[in-house]
Amino acid sequence: MAGHADSVHMDPALVKYANMYVKRHEYFRWTPRTAWLTVTYVLAVPAAFLYMGWKTDGKYYMRGKLRGDTIAEF
């Protein structure tokens, strides 16, 4: 007879990981490390990309160049 629901057993490690993934917000705590990582990835990294974008805006022109031409337009 096929179709028994209990015939396949789940791996206990995968079940534990799945439960931890679903309940991750219940175990989170603000520590100095998590606060520092949050500030770094939410503020510092986007600010660095924005700064580099503003500094190089209009400096490089990639279209219509031949071999040996420079891409810098400054």
Short mmCIF file of C-alpha atoms in Angstrom, two decimals:
data_model
loop_
_atom_site.label_atom_id
_atom_site.label_comp_id
_atom_site.label_asym_id
_atom_site.label_seq_id
_atom_site.Cartn_x
_atom_site.Cartn_y
_atom_site.Cartn_z
CA MET A 1 0.00 0.00 0.00
CA ALA A 2 1.57 3.25 -1.12
CA GLY A 3 0.98 6.71 0.25
CA HIS A 4 1.82 6.37 3.93
CA ALA A 5 2.45 9.81 5.41
CA ASP A 6 4.91 8.59 8.06
CA SER A 7 7.12 6.56 5.74
CA VAL A 8 9.53 9.41 5.02
CA HIS A 9 11.43 10.77 8.00
CA MET A 10 12.80 14.30 8.02
CA ASP A 11 16.43 14.98 8.85
CA PRO A 12 16.50 16.36 12.43
CA ALA A 13 19.19 18.90 11.56
CA LEU A 14 17.10 20.32 8.71
CA VAL A 15 14.03 20.48 10.90
CA LYS A 16 15.99 22.35 13.58
CA TYR A 17 17.39 24.77 10.99
CA ALA A 18 13.94 25.40 9.50
CA ASN A 19 12.49 26.16 12.93
CA MET A 20 15.38 28.49 13.74
CA TYR A 21 14.94 30.30 10.42
CA VAL A 22 11.25 30.90 11.05
CA LYS A 23 11.75 32.07 14.65
CA ARG A 24 14.89 34.12 14.08
CA HIS A 25 13.21 37.37 15.08
CA GLU A 26 12.36 35.93 18.50
CA TYR A 27 16.02 35.32 19.35
CA PHE A 28 17.49 38.59 18.02
CA ARG A 29 19.08 41.01 20.48
CA TRP A 30 20.67 44.39 19.99
CA THR A 31 24.29 44.09 21.05
CA PRO A 32 27.17 46.44 20.29
CA ARG A 33 28.20 44.12 17.46
CA THR A 34 24.76 43.99 15.82
CA ALA A 35 24.36 47.75 16.21
CA TRP A 36 27.74 48.35 14.56
CA LEU A 37 26.97 45.97 11.69
CA THR A 38 23.57 47.61 11.15
CA VAL A 39 25.06 51.10 11.00
CA THR A 40 27.79 49.89 8.67
CA TYR A 41 25.52 48.14 6.17
CA VAL A 42 22.58 50.55 6.32
CA LEU A 43 24.45 53.86 6.36
CA ALA A 44 28.16 53.56 5.64
CA VAL A 45 28.13 51.25 2.61
CA PRO A 46 25.39 53.14 0.68
CA ALA A 47 27.05 56.45 1.59
CA ALA A 48 30.36 55.21 0.16
CA PHE A 49 28.70 54.14 -3.09
CA LEU A 50 26.84 57.45 -3.33
CA TYR A 51 30.04 59.41 -2.76
CA MET A 52 31.92 57.45 -5.41
CA GLY A 53 29.02 57.94 -7.82
CA TRP A 54 29.04 61.69 -7.33
CA LYS A 55 32.82 61.92 -7.65
CA THR A 56 32.92 60.01 -10.94
CA ASP A 57 29.69 61.38 -12.48
CA GLY A 58 30.46 62.40 -16.06
CA LYS A 59 34.11 61.48 -15.78
CA TYR A 60 33.98 58.38 -17.96
CA TYR A 61 32.33 58.00 -21.36
CA MET A 62 32.28 54.45 -22.66
CA ARG A 63 30.39 54.87 -25.94
CA GLY A 64 31.94 55.63 -29.30
CA LYS A 65 35.55 54.92 -28.37
CA LEU A 66 38.09 53.28 -30.62
CA ARG A 67 40.95 51.08 -29.60
CA GLY A 68 43.59 53.16 -27.90
CA ASP A 69 41.23 56.03 -26.94
CA THR A 70 40.96 56.90 -23.29
CA ILE A 71 37.62 56.65 -21.51
CA ALA A 72 38.38 59.57 -19.19
CA GLU A 73 36.62 62.80 -20.12
CA PHE A 74 38.27 65.20 -17.65
#
